mmCIF file of C-alpha atoms (C1' of nucleotides) in Angstrom:
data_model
loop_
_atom_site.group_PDB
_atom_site.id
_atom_site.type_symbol
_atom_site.label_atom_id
_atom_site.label_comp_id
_atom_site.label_asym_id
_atom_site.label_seq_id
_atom_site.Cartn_x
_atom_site.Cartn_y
_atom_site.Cartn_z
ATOM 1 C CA UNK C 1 0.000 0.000 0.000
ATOM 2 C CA UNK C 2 1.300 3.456 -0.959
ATOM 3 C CA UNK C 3 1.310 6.901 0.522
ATOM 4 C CA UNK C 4 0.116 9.786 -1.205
ATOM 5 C CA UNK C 5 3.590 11.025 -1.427
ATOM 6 C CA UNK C 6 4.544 7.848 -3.110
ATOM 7 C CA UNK C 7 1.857 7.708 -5.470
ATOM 8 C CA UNK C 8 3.029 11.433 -6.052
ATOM 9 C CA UNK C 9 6.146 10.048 -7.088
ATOM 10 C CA UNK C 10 5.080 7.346 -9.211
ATOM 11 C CA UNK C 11 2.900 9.714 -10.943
ATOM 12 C CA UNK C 12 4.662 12.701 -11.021
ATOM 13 C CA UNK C 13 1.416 14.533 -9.597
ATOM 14 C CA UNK C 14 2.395 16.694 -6.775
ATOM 15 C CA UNK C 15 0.101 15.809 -3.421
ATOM 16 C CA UNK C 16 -2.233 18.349 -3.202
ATOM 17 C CA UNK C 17 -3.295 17.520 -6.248
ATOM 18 C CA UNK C 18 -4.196 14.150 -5.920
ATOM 19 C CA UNK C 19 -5.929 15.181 -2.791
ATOM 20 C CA UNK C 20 -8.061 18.238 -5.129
ATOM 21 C CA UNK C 21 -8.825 15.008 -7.185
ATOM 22 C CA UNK C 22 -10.075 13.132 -4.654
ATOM 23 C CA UNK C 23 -12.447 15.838 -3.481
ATOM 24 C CA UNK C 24 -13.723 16.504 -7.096
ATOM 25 C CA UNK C 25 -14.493 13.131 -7.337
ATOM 26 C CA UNK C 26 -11.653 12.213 -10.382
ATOM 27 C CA UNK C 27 -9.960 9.645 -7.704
ATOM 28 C CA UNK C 28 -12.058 7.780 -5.587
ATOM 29 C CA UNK C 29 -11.892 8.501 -1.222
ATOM 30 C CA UNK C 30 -9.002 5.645 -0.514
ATOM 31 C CA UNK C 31 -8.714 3.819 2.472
ATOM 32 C CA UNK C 32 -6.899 4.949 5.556
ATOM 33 C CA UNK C 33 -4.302 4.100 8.209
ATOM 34 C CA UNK C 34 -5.581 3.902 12.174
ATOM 35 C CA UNK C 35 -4.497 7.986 12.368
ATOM 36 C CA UNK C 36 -5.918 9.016 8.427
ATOM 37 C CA UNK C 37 -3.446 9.181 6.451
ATOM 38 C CA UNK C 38 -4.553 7.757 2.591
ATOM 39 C CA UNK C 39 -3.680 4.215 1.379
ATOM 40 C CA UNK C 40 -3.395 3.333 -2.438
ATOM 41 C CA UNK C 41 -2.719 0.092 -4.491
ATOM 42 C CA UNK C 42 -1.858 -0.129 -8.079
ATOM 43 C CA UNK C 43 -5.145 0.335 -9.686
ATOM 44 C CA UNK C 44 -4.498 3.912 -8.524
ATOM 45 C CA UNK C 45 -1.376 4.173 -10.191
ATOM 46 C CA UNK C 46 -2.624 3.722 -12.941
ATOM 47 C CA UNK C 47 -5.977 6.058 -12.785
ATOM 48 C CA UNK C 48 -3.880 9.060 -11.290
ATOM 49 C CA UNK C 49 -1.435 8.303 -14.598
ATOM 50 C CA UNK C 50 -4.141 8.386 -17.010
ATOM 51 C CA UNK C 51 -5.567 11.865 -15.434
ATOM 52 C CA UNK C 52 -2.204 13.329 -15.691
ATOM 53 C CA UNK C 53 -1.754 12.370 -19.309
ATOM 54 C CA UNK C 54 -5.343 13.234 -20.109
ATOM 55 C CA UNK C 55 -5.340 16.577 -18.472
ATOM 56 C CA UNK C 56 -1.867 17.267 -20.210
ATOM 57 C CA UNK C 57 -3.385 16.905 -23.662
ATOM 58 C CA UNK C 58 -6.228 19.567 -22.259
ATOM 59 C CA UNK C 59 -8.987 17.399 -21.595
ATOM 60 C CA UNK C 60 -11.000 19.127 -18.807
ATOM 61 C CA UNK C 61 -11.868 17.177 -16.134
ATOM 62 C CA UNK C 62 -15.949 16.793 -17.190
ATOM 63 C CA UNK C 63 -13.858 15.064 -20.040
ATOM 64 C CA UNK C 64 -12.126 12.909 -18.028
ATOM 65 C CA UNK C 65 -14.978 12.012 -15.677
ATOM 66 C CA UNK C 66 -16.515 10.606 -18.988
ATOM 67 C CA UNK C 67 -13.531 8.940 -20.139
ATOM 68 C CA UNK C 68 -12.934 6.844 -16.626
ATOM 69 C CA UNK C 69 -16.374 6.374 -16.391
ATOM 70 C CA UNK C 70 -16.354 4.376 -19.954
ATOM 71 C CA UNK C 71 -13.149 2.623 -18.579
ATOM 72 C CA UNK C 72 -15.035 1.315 -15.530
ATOM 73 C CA UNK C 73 -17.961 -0.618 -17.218
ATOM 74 C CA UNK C 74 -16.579 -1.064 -20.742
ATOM 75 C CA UNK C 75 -19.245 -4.143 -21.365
ATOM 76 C CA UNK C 76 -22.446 -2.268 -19.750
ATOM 77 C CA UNK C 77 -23.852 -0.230 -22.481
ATOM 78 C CA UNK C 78 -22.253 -0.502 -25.511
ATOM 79 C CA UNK C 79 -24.242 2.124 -27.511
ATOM 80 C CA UNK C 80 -23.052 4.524 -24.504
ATOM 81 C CA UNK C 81 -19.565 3.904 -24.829
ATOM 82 C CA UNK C 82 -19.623 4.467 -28.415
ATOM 83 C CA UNK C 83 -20.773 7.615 -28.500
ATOM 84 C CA UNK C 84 -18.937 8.866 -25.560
ATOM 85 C CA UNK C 85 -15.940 7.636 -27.717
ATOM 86 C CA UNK C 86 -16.982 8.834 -31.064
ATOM 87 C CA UNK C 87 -17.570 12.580 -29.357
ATOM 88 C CA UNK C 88 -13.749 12.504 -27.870
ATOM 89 C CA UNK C 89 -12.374 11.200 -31.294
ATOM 90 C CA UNK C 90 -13.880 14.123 -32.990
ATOM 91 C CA UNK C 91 -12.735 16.436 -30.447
ATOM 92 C CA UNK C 92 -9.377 14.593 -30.376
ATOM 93 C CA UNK C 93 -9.151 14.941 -33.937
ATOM 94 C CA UNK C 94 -9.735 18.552 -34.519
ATOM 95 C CA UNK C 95 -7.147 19.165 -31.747
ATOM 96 C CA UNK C 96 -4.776 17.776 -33.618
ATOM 97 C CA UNK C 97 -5.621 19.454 -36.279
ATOM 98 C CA UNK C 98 -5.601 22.925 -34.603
ATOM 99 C CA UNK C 99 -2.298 21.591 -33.201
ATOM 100 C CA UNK C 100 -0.960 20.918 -36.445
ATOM 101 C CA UNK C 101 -1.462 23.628 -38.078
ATOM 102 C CA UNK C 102 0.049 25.956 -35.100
ATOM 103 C CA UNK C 103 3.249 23.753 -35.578
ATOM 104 C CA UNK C 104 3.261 24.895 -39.023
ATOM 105 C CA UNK C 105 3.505 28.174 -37.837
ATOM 106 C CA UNK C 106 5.604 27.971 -35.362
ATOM 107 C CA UNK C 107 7.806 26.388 -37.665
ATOM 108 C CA UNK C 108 7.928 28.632 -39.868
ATOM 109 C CA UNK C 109 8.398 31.777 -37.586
ATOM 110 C CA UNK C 110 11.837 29.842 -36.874
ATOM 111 C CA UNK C 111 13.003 29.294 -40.082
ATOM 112 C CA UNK C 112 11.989 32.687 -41.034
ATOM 113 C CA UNK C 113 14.318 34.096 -38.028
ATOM 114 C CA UNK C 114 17.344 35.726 -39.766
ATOM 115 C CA UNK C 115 18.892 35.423 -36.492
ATOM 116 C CA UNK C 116 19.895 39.186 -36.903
ATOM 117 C CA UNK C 117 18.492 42.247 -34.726
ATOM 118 C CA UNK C 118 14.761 41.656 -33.686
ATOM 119 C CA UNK C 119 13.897 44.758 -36.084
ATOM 120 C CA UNK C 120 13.763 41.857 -38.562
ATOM 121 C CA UNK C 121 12.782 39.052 -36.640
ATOM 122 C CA UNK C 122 10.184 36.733 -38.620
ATOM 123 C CA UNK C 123 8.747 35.521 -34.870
ATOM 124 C CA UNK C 124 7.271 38.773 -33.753
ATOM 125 C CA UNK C 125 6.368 39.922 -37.729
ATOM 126 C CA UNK C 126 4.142 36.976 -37.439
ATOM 127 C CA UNK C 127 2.251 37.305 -35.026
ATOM 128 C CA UNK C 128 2.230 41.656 -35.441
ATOM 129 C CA UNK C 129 0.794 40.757 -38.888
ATOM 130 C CA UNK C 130 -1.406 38.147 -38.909
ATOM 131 C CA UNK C 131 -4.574 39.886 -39.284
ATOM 132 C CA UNK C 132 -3.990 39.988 -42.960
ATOM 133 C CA UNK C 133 -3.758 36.599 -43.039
ATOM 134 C CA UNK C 134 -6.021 35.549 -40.890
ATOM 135 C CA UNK C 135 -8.929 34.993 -43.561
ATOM 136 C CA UNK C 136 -6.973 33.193 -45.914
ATOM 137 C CA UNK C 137 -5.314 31.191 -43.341
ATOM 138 C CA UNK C 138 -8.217 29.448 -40.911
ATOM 139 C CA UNK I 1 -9.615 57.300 -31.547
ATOM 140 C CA UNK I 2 -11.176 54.776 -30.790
ATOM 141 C CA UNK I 3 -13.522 53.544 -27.870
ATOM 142 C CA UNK I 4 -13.198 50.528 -26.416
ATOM 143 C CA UNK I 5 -15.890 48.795 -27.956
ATOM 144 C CA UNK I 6 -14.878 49.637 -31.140
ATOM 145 C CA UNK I 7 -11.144 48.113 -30.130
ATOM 146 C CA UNK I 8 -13.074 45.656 -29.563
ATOM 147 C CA UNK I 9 -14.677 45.044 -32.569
ATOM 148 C CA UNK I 10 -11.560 45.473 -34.583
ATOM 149 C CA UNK I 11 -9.235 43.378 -32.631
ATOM 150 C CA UNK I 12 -11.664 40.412 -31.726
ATOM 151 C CA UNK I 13 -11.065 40.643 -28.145
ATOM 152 C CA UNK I 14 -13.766 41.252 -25.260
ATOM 153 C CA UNK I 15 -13.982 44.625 -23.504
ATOM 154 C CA UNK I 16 -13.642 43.477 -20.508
ATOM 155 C CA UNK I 17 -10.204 40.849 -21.753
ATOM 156 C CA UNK I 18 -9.220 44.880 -22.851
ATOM 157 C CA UNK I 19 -9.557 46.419 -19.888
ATOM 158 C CA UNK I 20 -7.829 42.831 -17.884
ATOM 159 C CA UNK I 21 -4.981 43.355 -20.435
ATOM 160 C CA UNK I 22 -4.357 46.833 -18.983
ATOM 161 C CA UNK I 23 -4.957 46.212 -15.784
ATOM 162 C CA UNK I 24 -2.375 43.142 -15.823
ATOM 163 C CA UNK I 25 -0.085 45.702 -18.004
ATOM 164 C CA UNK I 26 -0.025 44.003 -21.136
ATOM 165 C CA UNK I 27 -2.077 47.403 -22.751
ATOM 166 C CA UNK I 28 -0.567 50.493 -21.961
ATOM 167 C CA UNK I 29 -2.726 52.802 -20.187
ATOM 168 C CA UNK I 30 -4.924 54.662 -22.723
ATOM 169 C CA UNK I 31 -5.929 58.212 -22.966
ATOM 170 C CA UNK I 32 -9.778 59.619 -21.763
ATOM 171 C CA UNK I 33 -12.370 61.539 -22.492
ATOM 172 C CA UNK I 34 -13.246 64.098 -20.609
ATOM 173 C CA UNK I 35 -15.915 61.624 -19.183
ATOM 174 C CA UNK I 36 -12.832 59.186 -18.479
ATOM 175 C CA UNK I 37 -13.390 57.116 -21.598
ATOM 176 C CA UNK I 38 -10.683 55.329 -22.916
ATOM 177 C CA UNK I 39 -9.663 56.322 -26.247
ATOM 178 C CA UNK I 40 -7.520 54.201 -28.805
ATOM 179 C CA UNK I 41 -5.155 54.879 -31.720
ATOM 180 C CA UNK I 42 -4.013 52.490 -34.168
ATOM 181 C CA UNK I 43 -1.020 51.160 -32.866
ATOM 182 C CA UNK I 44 -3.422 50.338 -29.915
ATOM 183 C CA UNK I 45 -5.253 47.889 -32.429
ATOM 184 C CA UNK I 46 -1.796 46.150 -33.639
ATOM 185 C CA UNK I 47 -0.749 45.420 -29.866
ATOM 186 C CA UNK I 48 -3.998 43.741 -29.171
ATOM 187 C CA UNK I 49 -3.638 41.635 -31.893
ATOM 188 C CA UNK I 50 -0.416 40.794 -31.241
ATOM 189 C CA UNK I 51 -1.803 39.631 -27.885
ATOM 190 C CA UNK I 52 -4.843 38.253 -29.086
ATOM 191 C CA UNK I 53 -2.320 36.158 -31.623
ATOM 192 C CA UNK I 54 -0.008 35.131 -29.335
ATOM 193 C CA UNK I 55 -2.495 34.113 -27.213
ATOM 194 C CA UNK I 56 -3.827 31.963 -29.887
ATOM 195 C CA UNK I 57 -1.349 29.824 -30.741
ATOM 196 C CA UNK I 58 -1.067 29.687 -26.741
ATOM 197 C CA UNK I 59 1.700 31.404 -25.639
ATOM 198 C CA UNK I 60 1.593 32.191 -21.897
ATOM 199 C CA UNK I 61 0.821 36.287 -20.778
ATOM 200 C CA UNK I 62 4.181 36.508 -19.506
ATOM 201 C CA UNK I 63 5.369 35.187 -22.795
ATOM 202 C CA UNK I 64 4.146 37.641 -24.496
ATOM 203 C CA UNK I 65 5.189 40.424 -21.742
ATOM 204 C CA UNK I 66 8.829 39.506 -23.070
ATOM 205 C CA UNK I 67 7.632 39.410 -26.627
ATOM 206 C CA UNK I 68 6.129 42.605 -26.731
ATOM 207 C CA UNK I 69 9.310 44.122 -24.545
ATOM 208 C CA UNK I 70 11.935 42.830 -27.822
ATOM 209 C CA UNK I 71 9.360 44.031 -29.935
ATOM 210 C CA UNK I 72 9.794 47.379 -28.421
ATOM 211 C CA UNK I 73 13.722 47.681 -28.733
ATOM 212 C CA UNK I 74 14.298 46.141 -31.971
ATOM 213 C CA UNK I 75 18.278 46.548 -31.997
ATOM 214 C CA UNK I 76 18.511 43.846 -29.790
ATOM 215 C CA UNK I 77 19.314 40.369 -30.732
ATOM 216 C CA UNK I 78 15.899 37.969 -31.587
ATOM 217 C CA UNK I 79 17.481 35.065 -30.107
ATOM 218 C CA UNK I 80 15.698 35.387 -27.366
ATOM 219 C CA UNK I 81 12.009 35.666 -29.443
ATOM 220 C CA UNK I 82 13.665 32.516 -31.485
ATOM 221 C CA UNK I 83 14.290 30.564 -27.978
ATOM 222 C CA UNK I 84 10.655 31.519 -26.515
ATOM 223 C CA UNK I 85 9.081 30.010 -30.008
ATOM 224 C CA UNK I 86 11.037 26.643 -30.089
ATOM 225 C CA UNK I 87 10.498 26.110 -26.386
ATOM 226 C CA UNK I 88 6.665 26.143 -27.383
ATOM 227 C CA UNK I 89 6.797 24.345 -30.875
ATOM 228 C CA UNK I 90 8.533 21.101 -28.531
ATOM 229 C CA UNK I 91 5.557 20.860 -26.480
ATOM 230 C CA UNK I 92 3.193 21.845 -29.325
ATOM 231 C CA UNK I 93 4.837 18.381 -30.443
ATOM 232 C CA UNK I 94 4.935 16.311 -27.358
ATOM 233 C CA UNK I 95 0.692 17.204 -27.591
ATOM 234 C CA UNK I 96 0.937 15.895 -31.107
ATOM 235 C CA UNK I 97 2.078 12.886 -30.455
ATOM 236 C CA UNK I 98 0.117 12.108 -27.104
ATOM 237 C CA UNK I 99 -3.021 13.261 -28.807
ATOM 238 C CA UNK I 100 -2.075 10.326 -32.333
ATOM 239 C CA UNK I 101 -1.687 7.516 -29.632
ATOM 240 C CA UNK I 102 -4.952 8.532 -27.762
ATOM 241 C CA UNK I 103 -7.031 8.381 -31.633
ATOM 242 C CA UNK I 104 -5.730 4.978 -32.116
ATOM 243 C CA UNK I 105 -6.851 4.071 -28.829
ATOM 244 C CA UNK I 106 -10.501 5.630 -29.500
ATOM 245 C CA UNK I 107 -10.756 4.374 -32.973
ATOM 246 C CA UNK I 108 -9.777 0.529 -31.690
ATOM 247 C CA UNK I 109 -12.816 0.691 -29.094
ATOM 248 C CA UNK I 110 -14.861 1.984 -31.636
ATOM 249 C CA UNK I 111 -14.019 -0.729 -34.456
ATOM 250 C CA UNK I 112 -14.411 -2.846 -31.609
ATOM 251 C CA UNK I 113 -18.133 -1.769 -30.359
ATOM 252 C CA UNK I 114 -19.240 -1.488 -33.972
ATOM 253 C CA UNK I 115 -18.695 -5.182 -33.824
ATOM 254 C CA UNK I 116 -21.428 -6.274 -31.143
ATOM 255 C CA UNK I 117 -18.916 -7.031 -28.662
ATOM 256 C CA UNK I 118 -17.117 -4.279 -26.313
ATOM 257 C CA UNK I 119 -13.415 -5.807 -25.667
ATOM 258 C CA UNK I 120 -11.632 -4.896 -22.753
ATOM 259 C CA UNK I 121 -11.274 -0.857 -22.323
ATOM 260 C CA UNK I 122 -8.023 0.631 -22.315
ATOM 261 C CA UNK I 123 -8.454 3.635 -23.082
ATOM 262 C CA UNK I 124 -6.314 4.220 -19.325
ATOM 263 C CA UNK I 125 -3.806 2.124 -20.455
ATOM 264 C CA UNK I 126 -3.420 4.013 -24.035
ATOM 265 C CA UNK I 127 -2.062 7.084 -21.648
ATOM 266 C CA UNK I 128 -1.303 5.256 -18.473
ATOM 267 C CA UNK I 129 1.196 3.070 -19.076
ATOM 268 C CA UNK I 130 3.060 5.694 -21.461
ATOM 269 C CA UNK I 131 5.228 6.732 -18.167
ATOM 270 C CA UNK I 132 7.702 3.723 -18.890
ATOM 271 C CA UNK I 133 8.732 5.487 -21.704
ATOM 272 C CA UNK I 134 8.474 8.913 -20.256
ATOM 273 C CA UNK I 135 11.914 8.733 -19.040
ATOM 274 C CA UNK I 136 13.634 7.481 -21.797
ATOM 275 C CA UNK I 137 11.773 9.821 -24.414
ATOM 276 C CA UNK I 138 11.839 13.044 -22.429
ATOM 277 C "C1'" DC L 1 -32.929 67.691 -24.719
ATOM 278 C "C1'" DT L 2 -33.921 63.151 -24.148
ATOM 279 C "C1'" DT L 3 -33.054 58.315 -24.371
ATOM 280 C "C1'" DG L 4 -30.674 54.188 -24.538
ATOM 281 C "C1'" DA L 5 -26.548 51.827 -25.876
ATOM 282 C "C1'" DA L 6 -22.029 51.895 -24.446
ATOM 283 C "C1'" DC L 7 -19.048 53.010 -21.008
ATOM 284 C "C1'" DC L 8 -17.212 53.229 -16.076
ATOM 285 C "C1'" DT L 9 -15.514 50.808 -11.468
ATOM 286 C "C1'" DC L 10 -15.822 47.258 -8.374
ATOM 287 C "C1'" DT L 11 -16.639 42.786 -6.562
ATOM 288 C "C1'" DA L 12 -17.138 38.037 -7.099
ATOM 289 C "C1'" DG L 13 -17.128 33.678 -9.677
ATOM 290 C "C1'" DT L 14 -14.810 30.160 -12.789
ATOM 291 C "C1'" DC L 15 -11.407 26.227 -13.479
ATOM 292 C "C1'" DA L 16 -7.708 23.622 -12.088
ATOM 293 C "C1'" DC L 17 -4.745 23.850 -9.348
ATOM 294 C "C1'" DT L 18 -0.928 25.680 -5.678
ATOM 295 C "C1'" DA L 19 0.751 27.524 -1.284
ATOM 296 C "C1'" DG L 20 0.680 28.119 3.539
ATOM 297 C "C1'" DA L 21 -0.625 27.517 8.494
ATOM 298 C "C1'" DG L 22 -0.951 24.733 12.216
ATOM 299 C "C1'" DA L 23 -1.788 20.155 13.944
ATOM 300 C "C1'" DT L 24 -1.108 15.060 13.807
ATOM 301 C "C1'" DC L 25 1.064 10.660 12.253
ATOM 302 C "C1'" DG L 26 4.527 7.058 11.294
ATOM 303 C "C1'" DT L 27 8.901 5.146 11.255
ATOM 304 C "C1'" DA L 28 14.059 4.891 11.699
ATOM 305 C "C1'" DG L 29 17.553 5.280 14.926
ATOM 306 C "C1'" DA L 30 19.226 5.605 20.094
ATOM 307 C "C1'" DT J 1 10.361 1.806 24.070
ATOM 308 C "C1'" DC J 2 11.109 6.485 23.245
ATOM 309 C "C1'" DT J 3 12.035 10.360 20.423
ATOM 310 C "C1'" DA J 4 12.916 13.168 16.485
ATOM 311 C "C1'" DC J 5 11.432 14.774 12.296
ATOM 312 C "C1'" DG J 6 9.739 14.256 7.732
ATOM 313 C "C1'" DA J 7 5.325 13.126 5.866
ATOM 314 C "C1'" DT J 8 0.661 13.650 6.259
ATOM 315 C "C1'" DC J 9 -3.718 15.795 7.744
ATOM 316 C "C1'" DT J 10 -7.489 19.685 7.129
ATOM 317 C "C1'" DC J 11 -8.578 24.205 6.051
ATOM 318 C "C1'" DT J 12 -8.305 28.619 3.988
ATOM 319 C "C1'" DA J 13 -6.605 31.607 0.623
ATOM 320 C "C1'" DG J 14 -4.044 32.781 -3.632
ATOM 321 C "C1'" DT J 15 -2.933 32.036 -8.744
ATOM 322 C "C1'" DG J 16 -3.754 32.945 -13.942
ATOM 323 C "C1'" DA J 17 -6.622 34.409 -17.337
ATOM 324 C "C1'" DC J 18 -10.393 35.599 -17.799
ATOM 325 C "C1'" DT J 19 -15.956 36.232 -17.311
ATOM 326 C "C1'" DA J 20 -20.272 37.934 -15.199
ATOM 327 C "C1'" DG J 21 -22.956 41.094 -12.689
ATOM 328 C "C1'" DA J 22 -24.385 45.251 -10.076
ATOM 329 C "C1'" DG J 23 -25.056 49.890 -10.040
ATOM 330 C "C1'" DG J 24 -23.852 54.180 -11.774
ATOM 331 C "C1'" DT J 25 -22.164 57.640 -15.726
ATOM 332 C "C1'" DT J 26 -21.306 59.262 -20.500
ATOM 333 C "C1'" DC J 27 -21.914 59.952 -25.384
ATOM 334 C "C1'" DA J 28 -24.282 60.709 -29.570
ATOM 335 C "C1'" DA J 29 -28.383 59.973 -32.541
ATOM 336 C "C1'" DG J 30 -32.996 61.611 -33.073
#
DNA sequence: CTTGAACCTCTAGTCACTAGAGATCGTAGA
DNA sequence: TCTACGATCTCTAGTGACTAGAGGTTCAAG
């Protein structure tokens, strides 16, 4: 059984956050020692992992609620699962897209950079001027 | 000059995000009216898109504190603008590729469900178990 | 000169944490 | 077994980047 502060280290979620977690409900209320303190076993490992990942790639955590929730009874409604799927693939997929598409330009702005004064510098032109873009680009 | 609303209207950005941005000192101070209005010229409307850009393609406010501070002494070296941009285009990539392995993952239980028969979920272990190679790929 | 949309300031709320205070617990070493 | 001290506990408050609302004032069209 693991402390919080080793679950925080297996996780690399810092303490007080797993302990916000528990109270909105993303990590379920552990058991505790004789004086308290939290207990957790592997399955937890695992859960805390997945929020950290999720919440990294900007998932909010309504998202995530919806996405353990399909986890936990993957065989009780398949028609439910499905479409709780097929919504975060579509959302998945146009923020990928979005992501994309900023890597472009981000890419660009670097290879632009003439590495010279910042009078010149392709990185802040960009972004000054991209109102005349703008309609052409999204 | 312009009022605020009109700033507004020209920049895409809320009144009230204006009046945040100035309060936070990303927006210089503007001008009033007798009536204590605030009144805008045009290189009012550049800044704020600038901002509003920046902002975009997700660039934190203090980012763009240091962006709009090279912009404003252009003799100085963009190395700096060039380091701030390729800082963000890694993790703009790191996203990428988290977000590619999470698809898979949805599209798999979807193929799966279409089929009549939910296999196992693991959609947690599509992110969770990623941490083994968090320490070699990072 | 009136009227109503737009403006003003100020406070408080949102989300997802993060930090700190002050008290208690658990375990390694004497 | 006792003690020291780092880890844990709860609770409140602060953060960033806005957003919403109350209640009052200003500007400009009719």
């Amino acid at each position: 059984m693991l402390s919080i502060g080793e679950l925080s280290r297996r996780t690399a979620v810092k303490v007080p956050t797993i302990r916000y977690y528990e109270q909105v409900g993303l990590m379920p209320a552990p058991p505790r020692t004789e004086g308290k303190q939290r207990r957790y076993g592997p399955a937890e490992v695992s859960r805390l992992n997945f929020i950290r990942h999720a919440r990294e790639l900007g998932f909010e955590v309504e998202a995530i609620r919806e996405l353990l929730a399909l986890n936990e009874n993957p065989d009780q409604s398949c028609a439910e699962a499905d479409r709780i799927a097929r919504r975060h693939m579509i959302e998945v997929e146009r923020r990928i897209e979005q992501l994309t598409a900023l890597r472009t330009e981000l890419q660009r702005m670097i290879n632009e950079c003439s590495h010279g004064r910042v009078g010149e510098c392709r990185v802040i032109q960009a972004l000054a001027d991209h109102d005349q873009c703008a309609h052409e680009c999204h």
